[in-house]
């Protein structure tokens, strides 16, 4: 061949129509697997590259997804929760596999970000990671739904629409933490996190924790609960307040790993040994969890599968396909802190 290969060249060599080539290169379900593979093989042999601009003009789509990361209080200047950073790689790979570009944007929770993406057609759909106070965020969810924006969210269920959400079984994770303490004869338990409707994921973790303790005839005293957002500093100060009020406990469940890491620092400063005096369990399994001293026992949320499911579900919404609710199973990772 001379010159740049076209879809008509692929059709000729693959023995199919040009429209079939277009569908096969988009991985359309209307093309059977054998034909799709033959078309892709010929395209590869001819070094054919899809002209995204031309394709987008025909379909009125950008072939781009927007990933919006919202600011979080952090101990550095990043203002990005490290748990969300762990999910970024999985989302990027899943987009590339589907032939989509990923536009990553850091947003202030107060900004009118939905107009920037939906109205300007910069992206066909939006993935939301983090939203701060869930109660305050409700109006923005409502706005997205009213505009018929295609979006999926990591975390709590959006306005009774579980199909728009991918999340971990936070309640089940809390139960696993309590069961772990009970199995190791730790029944004098404390909880650090926001157990309210403002943080539904933390609240679900607490509810599972409390219910599993009750199932084993153990109650958690409200005095042994301290409010905290997901930062090391917040976990540190919440734990110090318990210690300062002479509140005794031999097990501590933190609603996130960052809270747990701050809690361990506060316990050490008070000469309370972990895990001899107090066993500690966190939630998330962020990368640093296995490197703190002692290594942190935690409830893992599978960020690899989470990222894949966020992209998969969003593309189904864009294509008008049915989307099932996605609840990922948690996994307790036992380490030295408990």
Backbone as numpy.savetxt, mean C-alpha at the origin, in Angstrom:
# Nx Ny Nz CAx CAy CAz Cx Cy Cz
14.09 -6.36 -44.99 13.25 -5.16 -44.99 14.11 -3.91 -44.99
13.63 -2.88 -45.68 14.26 -1.58 -45.64 13.33 -0.61 -44.92
13.91 0.27 -44.13 13.09 1.24 -43.42 12.49 0.69 -42.15
11.68 1.54 -41.51 11.08 1.20 -40.22 9.88 0.29 -40.41
9.79 -0.77 -39.61 8.67 -1.71 -39.71 7.38 -1.05 -39.26
6.28 -1.46 -39.90 4.96 -0.96 -39.54 4.08 -2.11 -39.09
2.90 -1.77 -38.56 1.96 -2.81 -38.15 1.47 -3.62 -39.35
1.47 -3.00 -40.53 1.08 -3.74 -41.74 2.12 -4.80 -42.09
3.40 -4.50 -41.85 4.46 -5.50 -42.07 4.27 -6.69 -41.13
3.96 -6.39 -39.88 3.73 -7.48 -38.91 2.55 -8.33 -39.34
1.48 -7.67 -39.80 0.29 -8.40 -40.26 0.64 -9.35 -41.40
1.49 -8.86 -42.33 1.89 -9.69 -43.48 2.65 -10.94 -43.02
3.65 -10.74 -42.19 4.49 -11.87 -41.77 3.79 -12.79 -40.78
2.87 -12.26 -40.00 2.15 -13.09 -39.02 0.92 -13.76 -39.63
0.54 -13.30 -40.83 -0.61 -13.90 -41.50 -1.94 -13.54 -40.85
-2.05 -12.30 -40.35 -3.28 -11.84 -39.72 -3.61 -10.45 -40.24
-4.76 -9.92 -39.86 -5.14 -8.57 -40.28 -4.42 -7.52 -39.44
-4.39 -6.29 -39.97 -3.73 -5.21 -39.23 -4.46 -4.89 -37.93
-5.79 -5.01 -37.94 -6.56 -4.75 -36.71 -6.24 -5.79 -35.64
-6.00 -7.05 -36.08 -5.62 -8.10 -35.13 -4.25 -7.80 -34.52
-3.34 -7.25 -35.34 -2.03 -6.87 -34.83 -2.18 -5.81 -33.74
-3.03 -4.81 -34.01 -3.23 -3.74 -33.02 -3.77 -4.30 -31.72
-4.75 -5.19 -31.83 -5.33 -5.78 -30.61 -4.30 -6.64 -29.88
-3.55 -7.43 -30.62 -2.57 -8.33 -30.01 -1.49 -7.54 -29.27
-1.04 -6.44 -29.87 0.00 -5.63 -29.22 -0.52 -4.90 -27.99
-1.85 -4.75 -27.90 -2.46 -4.18 -26.69 -2.85 -5.26 -25.69
-2.51 -6.52 -26.05 -2.87 -7.68 -25.21 -4.38 -7.77 -24.98
-5.13 -7.47 -26.02 -6.59 -7.53 -25.92 -7.06 -8.97 -25.72
-8.04 -9.18 -24.85 -8.59 -10.53 -24.64 -9.33 -11.06 -25.86
-9.56 -10.20 -26.86 -10.24 -10.64 -28.08 -9.34 -11.47 -28.98
-8.04 -11.46 -28.69 -7.07 -12.21 -29.49 -6.61 -13.42 -28.68
-6.66 -14.61 -29.30 -6.27 -15.82 -28.56 -4.77 -15.83 -28.29
-4.37 -16.65 -27.34 -2.98 -16.66 -26.87 -2.00 -17.01 -27.98
-2.34 -17.99 -28.81 -1.44 -18.43 -29.88 -1.18 -17.29 -30.87
-2.25 -16.62 -31.29 -2.09 -15.51 -32.24 -1.34 -14.35 -31.61
-1.68 -14.05 -30.36 -0.99 -12.95 -29.66 0.51 -13.19 -29.60
0.89 -14.43 -29.28 2.32 -14.76 -29.18 3.00 -14.64 -30.55
2.30 -15.10 -31.60 2.89 -15.03 -32.95 3.13 -13.58 -33.36
2.16 -12.72 -33.07 2.29 -11.31 -33.42 3.43 -10.66 -32.64
3.52 -10.96 -31.35 4.60 -10.40 -30.53 5.96 -10.89 -31.01
6.06 -12.16 -31.39 7.33 -12.71 -31.87 7.76 -12.02 -33.16
6.83 -11.80 -34.09 7.15 -11.13 -35.35 7.55 -9.68 -35.08
6.83 -9.02 -34.19 7.16 -7.63 -33.84 8.57 -7.52 -33.28
8.93 -8.49 -32.47 10.28 -8.49 -31.89 11.33 -8.71 -32.96
11.06 -9.64 -33.90 12.01 -9.92 -34.98 12.21 -8.70 -35.88
11.14 -7.94 -36.08 11.22 -6.76 -36.94 11.64 -5.50 -36.17
11.91 -5.67 -34.88 12.31 -4.55 -34.02 11.27 -3.43 -34.07
10.00 -3.83 -34.01 8.90 -2.88 -34.10 8.64 -2.25 -32.74
8.47 -0.93 -32.73 8.15 -0.19 -31.52 6.79 0.47 -31.68
5.93 0.31 -30.67 4.60 0.93 -30.72 4.74 2.44 -30.63
4.08 3.15 -31.53 4.05 4.61 -31.49 2.98 5.01 -30.49
3.41 5.31 -29.27 2.44 5.60 -28.21 1.61 6.83 -28.50
2.23 7.85 -29.10 1.49 9.08 -29.36 0.33 8.83 -30.33
0.62 8.08 -31.40 -0.44 7.79 -32.36 -1.52 6.93 -31.74
-1.10 5.94 -30.96 -2.06 5.05 -30.31 -2.94 5.83 -29.34
-2.35 6.75 -28.61 -3.11 7.51 -27.63 -4.12 8.45 -28.29
-3.76 9.00 -29.46 -4.68 9.86 -30.18 -5.92 9.07 -30.61
-5.71 7.81 -30.99 -6.83 6.98 -31.43 -7.72 6.58 -30.27
-7.12 6.27 -29.14 -7.90 5.74 -28.02 -8.35 6.81 -27.03
-7.84 8.06 -27.20 -8.15 9.14 -26.27 -7.69 8.80 -24.86
-6.58 8.06 -24.77 -5.99 7.74 -23.49 -4.53 8.14 -23.49
-3.99 8.38 -22.29 -2.60 8.82 -22.17 -1.62 7.67 -22.01
-2.13 6.47 -21.74 -1.29 5.31 -21.40 -0.36 5.63 -20.24
-0.85 6.45 -19.33 -0.10 6.86 -18.15 -0.98 6.74 -16.91
-0.42 6.24 -15.84 -1.09 6.23 -14.54 -0.37 7.21 -13.63
-1.12 7.84 -12.75 -0.53 8.78 -11.79 -0.50 8.14 -10.41
0.66 8.17 -9.79 0.81 7.71 -8.41 1.01 8.93 -7.54
0.06 9.17 -6.64 0.14 10.34 -5.78 0.53 9.93 -4.37
1.67 10.42 -3.94 2.16 10.20 -2.59 1.87 11.44 -1.77
1.28 11.26 -0.60 0.91 12.40 0.22 1.89 12.57 1.37
2.09 13.82 1.75 3.09 14.14 2.76 2.74 13.50 4.10
3.77 12.99 4.75 3.66 12.42 6.09 4.72 13.04 6.97
4.44 13.23 8.25 5.51 13.68 9.15 6.60 12.61 9.22
7.85 13.01 9.04 8.96 12.06 9.10 10.10 12.67 9.90
11.06 11.82 10.28 12.20 12.29 11.05 13.24 12.98 10.16
13.08 12.86 8.83 13.97 13.56 7.90 13.12 14.52 7.06
13.71 15.03 5.97 12.99 16.00 5.14 12.18 15.36 4.02
12.16 14.02 3.95 11.48 13.36 2.83 9.96 13.52 2.89
9.39 13.50 4.09 7.94 13.56 4.30 7.21 12.44 3.56
7.91 11.32 3.36 7.31 10.15 2.72 7.49 8.95 3.63
6.40 8.30 3.97 6.45 7.11 4.81 7.27 6.02 4.09
8.29 5.45 4.74 9.11 4.43 4.07 8.33 3.20 3.63
7.17 2.95 4.26 6.34 1.83 3.81 5.86 2.06 2.39
5.49 3.30 2.05 5.03 3.60 0.70 6.16 3.55 -0.31
7.35 3.94 0.11 8.50 3.85 -0.79 8.76 2.40 -1.18
8.52 1.47 -0.23 8.72 0.06 -0.52 7.76 -0.44 -1.58
6.59 0.19 -1.67 5.58 -0.22 -2.65 5.84 0.37 -4.03
6.63 1.43 -4.09 6.84 2.15 -5.33 7.46 1.27 -6.42
8.46 0.47 -6.05 9.11 -0.39 -7.04 8.15 -1.38 -7.66
7.29 -1.97 -6.85 6.32 -2.94 -7.35 5.33 -2.29 -8.30
4.86 -1.09 -7.97 3.92 -0.37 -8.82 4.58 -0.02 -10.15
5.81 0.42 -10.10 6.54 0.79 -11.33 6.69 -0.42 -12.25
7.09 -1.55 -11.69 7.26 -2.76 -12.52 5.94 -3.23 -13.11
4.87 -3.16 -12.33 3.56 -3.60 -12.81 3.09 -2.71 -13.96
3.33 -1.40 -13.86 2.96 -0.49 -14.95 3.74 -0.81 -16.22
5.05 -1.02 -16.08 5.89 -1.33 -17.24 5.43 -2.60 -17.92
5.06 -3.59 -17.14 4.59 -4.86 -17.69 3.33 -4.68 -18.53
2.48 -3.73 -18.13 1.22 -3.48 -18.83 1.36 -2.44 -19.94
2.59 -1.94 -20.15 2.80 -0.95 -21.20 2.38 0.45 -20.83
2.31 0.74 -19.54 1.91 2.07 -19.07 3.11 2.81 -18.48
3.12 4.11 -18.68 4.08 4.96 -17.98 3.49 5.30 -16.61
4.39 5.62 -15.68 3.96 5.98 -14.33 4.43 7.39 -14.01
3.49 8.24 -13.69 3.79 9.61 -13.29 3.71 9.67 -11.77
4.86 9.86 -11.11 4.91 9.89 -9.65 4.92 11.34 -9.19
4.02 11.66 -8.29 3.90 13.04 -7.84 3.74 13.08 -6.33
4.44 14.01 -5.71 4.34 14.22 -4.26 3.38 15.37 -4.05
2.34 15.13 -3.26 1.25 16.09 -3.13 1.04 16.52 -1.68
0.67 17.75 -1.51 0.18 18.21 -0.21 -1.27 17.76 -0.08
-1.64 17.28 1.08 -3.01 16.80 1.28 -4.04 17.90 1.09
-3.61 19.17 1.16 -4.55 20.28 1.02 -4.70 20.75 -0.42
-3.89 20.22 -1.35 -3.90 20.71 -2.73 -5.08 20.14 -3.51
-5.45 20.86 -4.57 -6.55 20.42 -5.44 -5.97 19.52 -6.53
-5.36 18.41 -6.10 -4.61 17.56 -7.02 -5.49 16.83 -8.02
-6.74 16.49 -7.66 -7.55 15.69 -8.57 -7.81 16.42 -9.88
-7.95 17.73 -9.83 -8.18 18.50 -11.05 -6.96 18.48 -11.95
-5.78 18.45 -11.37 -4.55 18.48 -12.16 -4.42 17.26 -13.06
-4.94 16.12 -12.64 -4.73 14.89 -13.39 -5.95 14.48 -14.21
-7.12 14.52 -13.60 -8.32 14.08 -14.29 -8.73 15.08 -15.37
-8.76 16.37 -15.03 -9.27 17.36 -15.96 -8.29 17.61 -17.11
-7.01 17.50 -16.87 -6.03 17.76 -17.92 -5.67 16.52 -18.71
-6.22 15.37 -18.34 -5.98 14.10 -19.04 -4.50 13.72 -19.05
-3.79 14.10 -18.00 -2.38 13.71 -17.89 -2.25 12.24 -17.53
-3.30 11.67 -16.98 -3.26 10.26 -16.60 -4.65 9.66 -16.78
-4.68 8.36 -17.08 -5.95 7.66 -17.26 -6.57 7.25 -15.93
-5.76 7.20 -14.89 -6.24 6.80 -13.57 -5.23 7.17 -12.51
-5.67 7.11 -11.27 -4.85 7.57 -10.14 -4.73 6.49 -9.08
-3.52 6.31 -8.57 -3.27 5.45 -7.41 -2.93 6.36 -6.25
-3.66 6.20 -5.14 -3.45 7.04 -3.97 -2.73 6.24 -2.89
-1.62 6.77 -2.42 -0.90 6.17 -1.30 -0.85 7.18 -0.17
-1.61 6.90 0.89 -1.63 7.79 2.04 -2.65 8.90 1.86
-3.26 9.30 2.96 -4.27 10.36 2.88 -4.36 11.15 4.18
-3.51 10.85 5.15 -3.55 11.60 6.41 -4.76 11.23 7.23
-5.48 12.25 7.69 -6.68 12.04 8.50 -7.81 11.56 7.61
-8.30 10.36 7.85 -9.31 9.75 6.99 -10.61 10.56 6.97
-11.00 11.11 8.10 -12.23 11.91 8.17 -12.09 13.16 7.30
-10.95 13.84 7.41 -10.73 15.04 6.61 -10.66 14.74 5.12
-10.26 13.52 4.77 -10.07 13.17 3.36 -11.37 12.78 2.67
-12.42 12.50 3.43 -13.68 12.03 2.85 -14.22 12.93 1.73
-14.21 14.26 1.89 -14.72 15.11 0.79 -13.98 14.90 -0.53
-12.68 14.60 -0.46 -11.92 14.40 -1.70 -12.29 13.07 -2.35
-12.52 12.06 -1.54 -13.02 10.80 -2.10 -14.35 11.04 -2.80
-15.22 11.80 -2.15 -16.55 12.09 -2.71 -16.41 12.82 -4.03
-15.49 13.77 -4.11 -15.27 14.53 -5.34 -14.81 13.63 -6.48
-13.89 12.72 -6.17 -13.40 11.79 -7.19 -14.52 10.91 -7.71
-15.37 10.43 -6.82 -16.48 9.57 -7.22 -17.49 10.34 -8.06
-17.76 11.58 -7.69 -18.72 12.38 -8.45 -18.21 12.69 -9.85
-16.89 12.84 -10.00 -16.29 13.11 -11.30 -16.07 11.84 -12.12
-16.43 10.70 -11.54 -16.21 9.41 -12.20 -14.74 9.19 -12.53
-13.88 9.68 -11.66 -12.45 9.47 -11.81 -12.12 8.00 -11.56
-11.26 7.46 -12.39 -10.80 6.09 -12.19 -9.64 6.14 -11.19
-9.86 5.59 -10.01 -8.80 5.63 -9.01 -8.90 4.42 -8.08
-7.78 4.06 -7.50 -7.73 3.05 -6.46 -6.90 3.61 -5.32
-7.15 3.09 -4.13 -6.52 3.62 -2.93 -5.96 2.48 -2.10
-4.78 2.69 -1.55 -4.25 1.74 -0.58 -4.75 2.14 0.80
-5.39 1.21 1.51 -5.78 1.52 2.88 -7.20 1.17 3.19
-7.90 2.12 3.81 -9.25 1.86 4.30 -10.26 1.92 3.15
-11.40 1.26 3.32 -12.43 1.21 2.29 -12.96 2.61 1.98
-13.10 2.90 0.69 -13.55 4.20 0.23 -15.07 4.22 0.11
-15.76 4.95 1.00 -17.21 5.16 0.91 -17.98 3.88 0.57
-17.70 2.84 1.33 -18.37 1.55 1.12 -18.18 0.99 -0.29
-17.05 1.34 -0.91 -16.71 0.79 -2.22 -15.42 0.00 -2.09
-15.49 -1.23 -1.59 -14.26 -2.02 -1.41 -13.53 -2.31 -2.71
-14.23 -2.22 -3.85 -13.57 -2.46 -5.13 -12.54 -1.37 -5.46
-12.64 -0.23 -4.80 -11.70 0.86 -5.04 -10.48 0.79 -4.13
-10.43 -0.20 -3.30 -9.39 -0.27 -2.28 -8.62 -1.59 -2.33
-7.31 -1.49 -2.17 -6.46 -2.65 -1.92 -5.89 -2.45 -0.53
-6.04 -3.45 0.33 -5.53 -3.26 1.69 -5.16 -4.61 2.31
-4.43 -4.51 3.39 -4.08 -5.68 4.19 -5.21 -5.95 5.18
-5.33 -7.18 5.60 -6.29 -7.55 6.65 -5.74 -7.05 7.98
-5.99 -5.76 8.25 -5.45 -5.14 9.46 -6.01 -5.78 10.72
-7.29 -6.10 10.70 -7.91 -6.75 11.84 -7.24 -8.10 12.12
-7.04 -8.88 11.07 -6.38 -10.18 11.24 -4.95 -10.04 11.70
-4.27 -8.98 11.26 -2.90 -8.74 11.71 -2.84 -8.43 13.19
-3.82 -7.65 13.68 -3.89 -7.36 15.11 -4.12 -8.61 15.92
-4.95 -9.50 15.41 -5.20 -10.78 16.09 -3.91 -11.61 16.17
-3.13 -11.60 15.10 -1.87 -12.35 15.10 -0.90 -11.81 16.15
-0.85 -10.49 16.29 0.04 -9.90 17.31 -0.36 -10.35 18.71
-1.66 -10.32 19.00 -2.14 -10.74 20.32 -1.87 -12.22 20.56
-2.13 -13.04 19.55 -1.90 -14.48 19.68 -0.43 -14.77 19.94
0.45 -14.00 19.34 1.90 -14.17 19.54 2.26 -13.87 21.00
1.72 -12.79 21.55 1.99 -12.46 22.94 1.46 -13.55 23.88
0.24 -14.00 23.64 -0.37 -15.04 24.48 0.46 -16.32 24.44
0.93 -16.67 23.26 1.74 -17.90 23.11 3.04 -17.81 23.88
3.51 -16.58 24.13 4.76 -16.40 24.86 4.51 -15.89 26.29
3.31 -16.14 26.78 2.94 -15.83 28.17 3.10 -14.35 28.51
2.74 -13.51 27.53 2.75 -12.06 27.76 1.30 -11.57 27.68
0.71 -11.31 28.81 -0.70 -10.94 28.83 -0.97 -9.54 29.41
0.08 -8.86 29.84 -0.08 -7.51 30.37 0.29 -6.54 29.25
-0.69 -6.23 28.40 -0.40 -5.62 27.10 -0.70 -4.13 27.05
0.12 -3.42 26.27 -0.09 -2.01 25.96 -0.24 -1.86 24.44
-0.91 -0.78 24.03 -1.07 -0.48 22.61 -0.72 0.97 22.35
0.04 1.21 21.28 0.38 2.57 20.89 -0.03 2.78 19.44
-0.87 3.78 19.22 -1.36 4.10 17.88 -2.64 4.90 18.01
-3.24 5.25 16.89 -4.50 6.00 16.90 -5.66 5.04 16.73
-6.32 4.68 17.82 -7.45 3.75 17.76 -8.75 4.54 17.63
-8.92 5.20 16.46 -10.12 6.00 16.22 -10.48 5.97 14.75
-11.65 6.51 14.41 -12.10 6.56 13.02 -11.21 7.44 12.14
-10.40 8.27 12.75 -9.50 9.12 11.97 -8.39 8.30 11.31
-8.08 7.15 11.89 -7.05 6.25 11.34 -7.61 4.83 11.29
-8.47 4.54 10.28 -9.19 3.26 10.28 -8.29 2.03 10.20
-7.11 2.15 9.58 -6.22 1.00 9.54 -5.65 0.69 10.92
-5.20 1.72 11.62 -4.71 1.54 12.98 -5.83 1.01 13.88
-7.03 1.57 13.69 -8.16 1.17 14.52 -8.48 -0.31 14.32
-8.44 -0.77 13.07 -8.71 -2.19 12.79 -7.65 -3.08 13.42
-6.40 -2.63 13.42 -5.33 -3.40 14.05 -5.58 -3.51 15.56
-5.99 -2.39 16.16 -6.29 -2.42 17.60 -7.48 -3.33 17.90
-8.54 -3.26 17.08 -9.73 -4.08 17.31 -9.40 -5.57 17.24
-8.60 -5.96 16.25 -8.20 -7.36 16.15 -7.37 -7.79 17.35
-6.46 -6.90 17.77 -5.61 -7.15 18.93 -6.47 -7.34 20.18
-7.39 -6.41 20.41 -8.24 -6.46 21.60 -9.13 -7.70 21.60
-9.73 -8.02 20.44 -10.65 -9.16 20.37 -9.94 -10.48 20.61
-8.72 -10.59 20.11 -7.98 -11.84 20.34 -7.59 -11.97 21.80
-7.24 -10.87 22.44 -6.94 -10.90 23.88 -8.18 -11.32 24.66
-9.33 -10.73 24.32 -10.58 -11.08 25.00 -10.93 -12.55 24.83
-10.65 -13.09 23.63 -10.91 -14.50 23.37 -10.07 -15.39 24.27
-8.97 -14.83 24.78 -8.11 -15.56 25.70 -8.26 -15.05 27.14
-9.43 -14.39 27.38 -9.77 -13.90 28.72 -8.76 -12.90 29.26
-8.25 -12.07 28.34 -7.31 -11.00 28.73 -7.92 -9.67 28.28
-7.91 -8.69 29.14 -8.41 -7.36 28.78 -7.25 -6.38 28.70
-7.44 -5.34 27.89 -6.42 -4.30 27.80 -6.95 -3.05 28.50
-6.21 -2.59 29.47 -6.59 -1.43 30.26 -6.40 -0.16 29.43
-7.40 0.73 29.42 -7.31 1.96 28.64 -6.12 2.82 29.07
-5.70 2.69 30.30 -4.54 3.45 30.77 -3.26 2.97 30.09
-3.31 1.77 29.51 -2.14 1.22 28.83 -2.23 1.41 27.32
-2.97 2.44 26.92 -3.06 2.83 25.52 -2.56 4.27 25.38
-1.77 4.51 24.35 -1.26 5.86 24.11 -1.42 6.20 22.64
-1.87 7.40 22.36 -2.08 7.83 20.98 -0.75 8.15 20.31
-0.64 7.78 19.01 0.58 8.09 18.27 0.30 8.05 16.78
0.94 8.96 16.04 0.94 8.88 14.58 2.14 8.03 14.17
2.25 7.73 12.87 3.25 6.76 12.44 4.63 7.39 12.22
5.26 7.79 13.33 6.64 8.27 13.30 7.40 7.70 14.49
8.73 7.65 14.37 9.54 7.18 15.48 9.38 8.09 16.69
9.38 9.41 16.44 9.27 10.37 17.53 7.96 10.21 18.29
6.89 10.00 17.56 5.59 9.85 18.21 5.55 8.58 19.06
6.13 7.49 18.55 6.20 6.26 19.33 7.07 6.41 20.56
8.15 7.17 20.40 9.07 7.42 21.50 8.37 8.19 22.63
7.70 9.27 22.28 7.06 10.11 23.30 5.85 9.42 23.92
5.11 8.65 23.12 3.95 7.92 23.68 4.41 6.91 24.71
5.51 6.21 24.42 6.02 5.21 25.35 6.58 5.88 26.60
7.28 6.98 26.42 7.80 7.72 27.57 6.67 8.18 28.49
5.52 8.55 27.91 4.40 8.99 28.75 3.86 7.84 29.59
3.82 6.64 29.02 3.39 5.47 29.80 4.36 5.20 30.95
5.63 5.26 30.63 6.66 5.00 31.64 6.62 6.06 32.73
6.48 7.33 32.32 6.45 8.43 33.28 5.27 8.33 34.24
4.17 7.75 33.78 2.98 7.57 34.63 3.02 6.25 35.40
4.21 5.61 35.38 4.43 4.37 36.13 3.45 3.26 35.74
3.13 3.22 34.47 2.23 2.18 33.95 3.06 0.97 33.54
2.76 -0.17 34.13 3.53 -1.39 33.89 2.88 -2.24 32.80
3.71 -2.88 32.00 3.24 -3.81 30.98 4.41 -4.68 30.56
4.13 -5.88 30.06 5.22 -6.75 29.61 5.14 -7.06 28.11
4.18 -6.41 27.41 4.06 -6.58 25.96 3.53 -5.28 25.37
4.06 -4.89 24.23 3.64 -3.65 23.60 3.40 -3.89 22.11
2.19 -3.59 21.65 1.84 -3.70 20.24 1.77 -2.29 19.68
2.64 -2.01 18.72 2.65 -0.69 18.07 1.95 -0.79 16.73
1.15 0.22 16.38 0.35 0.18 15.16 1.17 0.27 13.90
2.45 0.61 14.00 3.35 0.60 12.83 4.77 0.33 13.31
5.63 -0.04 12.38 7.04 -0.29 12.72 7.73 0.97 13.20
7.42 2.10 12.58 8.05 3.35 12.99 7.72 3.68 14.44
6.47 3.48 14.82 6.07 3.68 16.22 6.83 2.72 17.12
6.94 1.46 16.69 7.63 0.45 17.50 9.10 0.78 17.69
9.75 1.29 16.65 11.17 1.64 16.75 11.38 2.77 17.76
10.49 3.76 17.72 10.56 4.83 18.73 10.29 4.31 20.12
9.36 3.35 20.24 9.04 2.77 21.55 10.23 2.03 22.13
10.94 1.28 21.31 12.11 0.53 21.79 13.17 1.49 22.32
13.36 2.63 21.64 14.33 3.61 22.13 13.93 4.14 23.50
12.65 4.43 23.69 12.18 4.94 24.98 12.35 3.89 26.08
12.05 2.64 25.76 12.20 1.56 26.75 13.67 1.40 27.15
14.57 1.45 26.18 16.00 1.32 26.48 16.48 2.45 27.38
16.04 3.67 27.09 16.47 4.81 27.91 16.00 4.67 29.36
14.89 3.95 29.56 14.36 3.74 30.91 14.90 2.46 31.54
15.92 1.87 30.89 16.54 0.63 31.36 15.55 -0.53 31.43
14.57 -0.50 30.53 13.62 -1.62 30.40 14.09 -2.47 29.24
14.41 -3.72 29.51 15.03 -4.57 28.49 13.98 -5.16 27.54
14.34 -5.13 26.25 13.51 -5.72 25.20 14.27 -6.92 24.64
13.70 -8.13 24.66 12.32 -8.47 25.04 12.17 -9.01 26.48
13.25 -9.04 27.27 13.18 -9.66 28.59 12.06 -9.06 29.44
12.02 -7.73 29.52 11.01 -7.07 30.34 9.73 -6.76 29.56
9.92 -6.30 28.34 8.77 -5.95 27.47 9.02 -6.49 26.06
8.09 -7.30 25.59 8.14 -7.78 24.21 7.45 -6.74 23.32
8.01 -6.50 22.14 7.48 -5.47 21.24 7.17 -6.07 19.87
6.00 -5.73 19.35 5.60 -6.13 17.99 5.13 -4.89 17.25
5.61 -4.73 16.00 5.20 -3.62 15.14 4.28 -4.10 14.03
4.14 -3.27 13.00 3.25 -3.60 11.88 3.79 -2.92 10.63
3.98 -3.69 9.56 4.39 -3.23 8.21 5.53 -4.05 7.64
6.56 -4.34 8.47 7.81 -4.95 8.01 8.52 -4.07 6.99
8.78 -2.82 7.38 9.60 -1.94 6.55 11.04 -2.45 6.57
11.85 -1.99 5.64 13.19 -2.55 5.44 14.05 -2.47 6.69
13.95 -1.38 7.44 14.82 -1.20 8.60 14.43 -2.07 9.78
13.26 -2.69 9.74 12.75 -3.44 10.91 13.69 -4.56 11.33
14.34 -5.19 10.38 15.23 -6.32 10.72 16.61 -5.85 11.18
16.88 -4.53 11.12 18.22 -4.02 11.46 18.26 -3.26 12.77
17.08 -2.99 13.39 17.11 -2.33 14.70 17.58 -3.33 15.74
17.91 -2.82 16.91 18.44 -3.68 17.98 17.52 -3.63 19.20
16.84 -4.77 19.52 16.87 -6.04 18.79 16.01 -5.98 17.52
16.25 -6.89 16.57 15.43 -6.91 15.36 13.94 -7.00 15.70
13.14 -6.25 14.97 11.74 -6.05 15.32 10.83 -7.15 14.80
10.08 -7.77 15.72 8.98 -8.65 15.33 7.87 -7.76 14.76
7.29 -8.17 13.65 6.33 -7.30 12.99 5.30 -8.10 12.20
4.21 -7.44 11.86 3.20 -8.02 10.99 3.45 -7.49 9.58
3.79 -8.38 8.67 4.17 -7.96 7.32 2.95 -7.70 6.44
3.01 -6.57 5.73 2.09 -6.31 4.62 2.90 -6.52 3.34
2.41 -7.35 2.44 3.16 -7.70 1.24 3.10 -6.56 0.23
4.15 -5.74 0.20 4.16 -4.58 -0.68 4.28 -4.96 -2.14
4.90 -6.10 -2.43 5.04 -6.54 -3.82 3.67 -6.86 -4.42
2.92 -7.69 -3.74 1.58 -8.05 -4.23 0.67 -6.83 -4.20
0.80 -5.99 -3.17 -0.04 -4.80 -3.05 0.12 -3.89 -4.26
1.37 -3.63 -4.65 1.61 -2.78 -5.82 1.04 -3.37 -7.09
1.21 -4.67 -7.27 0.67 -5.33 -8.46 -0.85 -5.23 -8.50
-1.50 -5.44 -7.36 -2.96 -5.42 -7.32 -3.51 -4.01 -7.53
-2.82 -3.01 -7.03 -3.27 -1.63 -7.24 -3.30 -1.31 -8.74
-2.25 -1.69 -9.45 -2.20 -1.43 -10.89 -3.22 -2.29 -11.63
-3.28 -3.56 -11.30 -4.22 -4.47 -11.97 -5.66 -4.00 -11.79
-6.05 -3.64 -10.58 -7.41 -3.20 -10.32 -7.73 -1.88 -11.01
-6.76 -0.97 -11.03 -7.00 0.32 -11.68 -7.20 0.13 -13.19
-6.41 -0.71 -13.80 -6.57 -0.94 -15.25 -7.91 -1.60 -15.55
-8.38 -2.45 -14.68 -9.71 -3.04 -14.87 -10.80 -1.96 -14.81
-10.66 -1.02 -13.86 -11.61 0.07 -13.78 -11.60 0.92 -15.04
-10.40 1.19 -15.55 -10.27 1.99 -16.77 -10.92 1.28 -17.96
-10.78 -0.04 -18.00 -11.36 -0.81 -19.11 -12.85 -1.11 -18.91
-13.39 -0.71 -17.77 -14.80 -0.95 -17.51 -15.10 -2.37 -17.07
-14.09 -3.09 -16.59 -14.28 -4.47 -16.14 -14.65 -4.51 -14.66
-15.21 -5.62 -14.25 -15.58 -5.79 -12.85 -14.33 -5.96 -12.00
-14.33 -5.30 -10.86 -13.19 -5.37 -9.93 -13.66 -5.94 -8.60
-12.97 -6.95 -8.12 -13.28 -7.54 -6.82 -12.50 -6.82 -5.73
-13.05 -6.81 -4.52 -12.32 -6.24 -3.39 -11.07 -7.08 -3.13
-10.01 -6.42 -2.70 -8.73 -7.09 -2.51 -8.27 -6.92 -1.07
-8.25 -8.01 -0.33 -7.81 -8.01 1.07 -6.62 -8.95 1.17
-5.45 -8.40 1.41 -4.22 -9.19 1.43 -3.98 -9.77 2.83
-3.54 -11.02 2.92 -3.31 -11.64 4.22 -2.04 -11.09 4.89
-2.09 -10.83 6.19 -0.89 -10.41 6.92 -0.06 -11.64 7.33
1.19 -11.38 7.65 2.08 -12.47 8.07 2.96 -12.00 9.21
2.91 -12.70 10.34 3.76 -12.34 11.47 5.19 -12.81 11.22
6.13 -11.89 11.32 7.56 -12.18 11.18 8.19 -12.07 12.57
8.51 -13.22 13.17 9.02 -13.23 14.54 10.54 -12.95 14.55
10.93 -11.94 15.34 12.36 -11.61 15.48 12.68 -11.37 16.96
13.81 -10.78 17.21 14.32 -10.71 18.58 13.57 -9.84 19.55
12.74 -8.90 19.07 12.09 -7.97 19.99 10.96 -8.62 20.80
10.59 -9.86 20.44 9.50 -10.51 21.19 9.85 -11.94 21.59
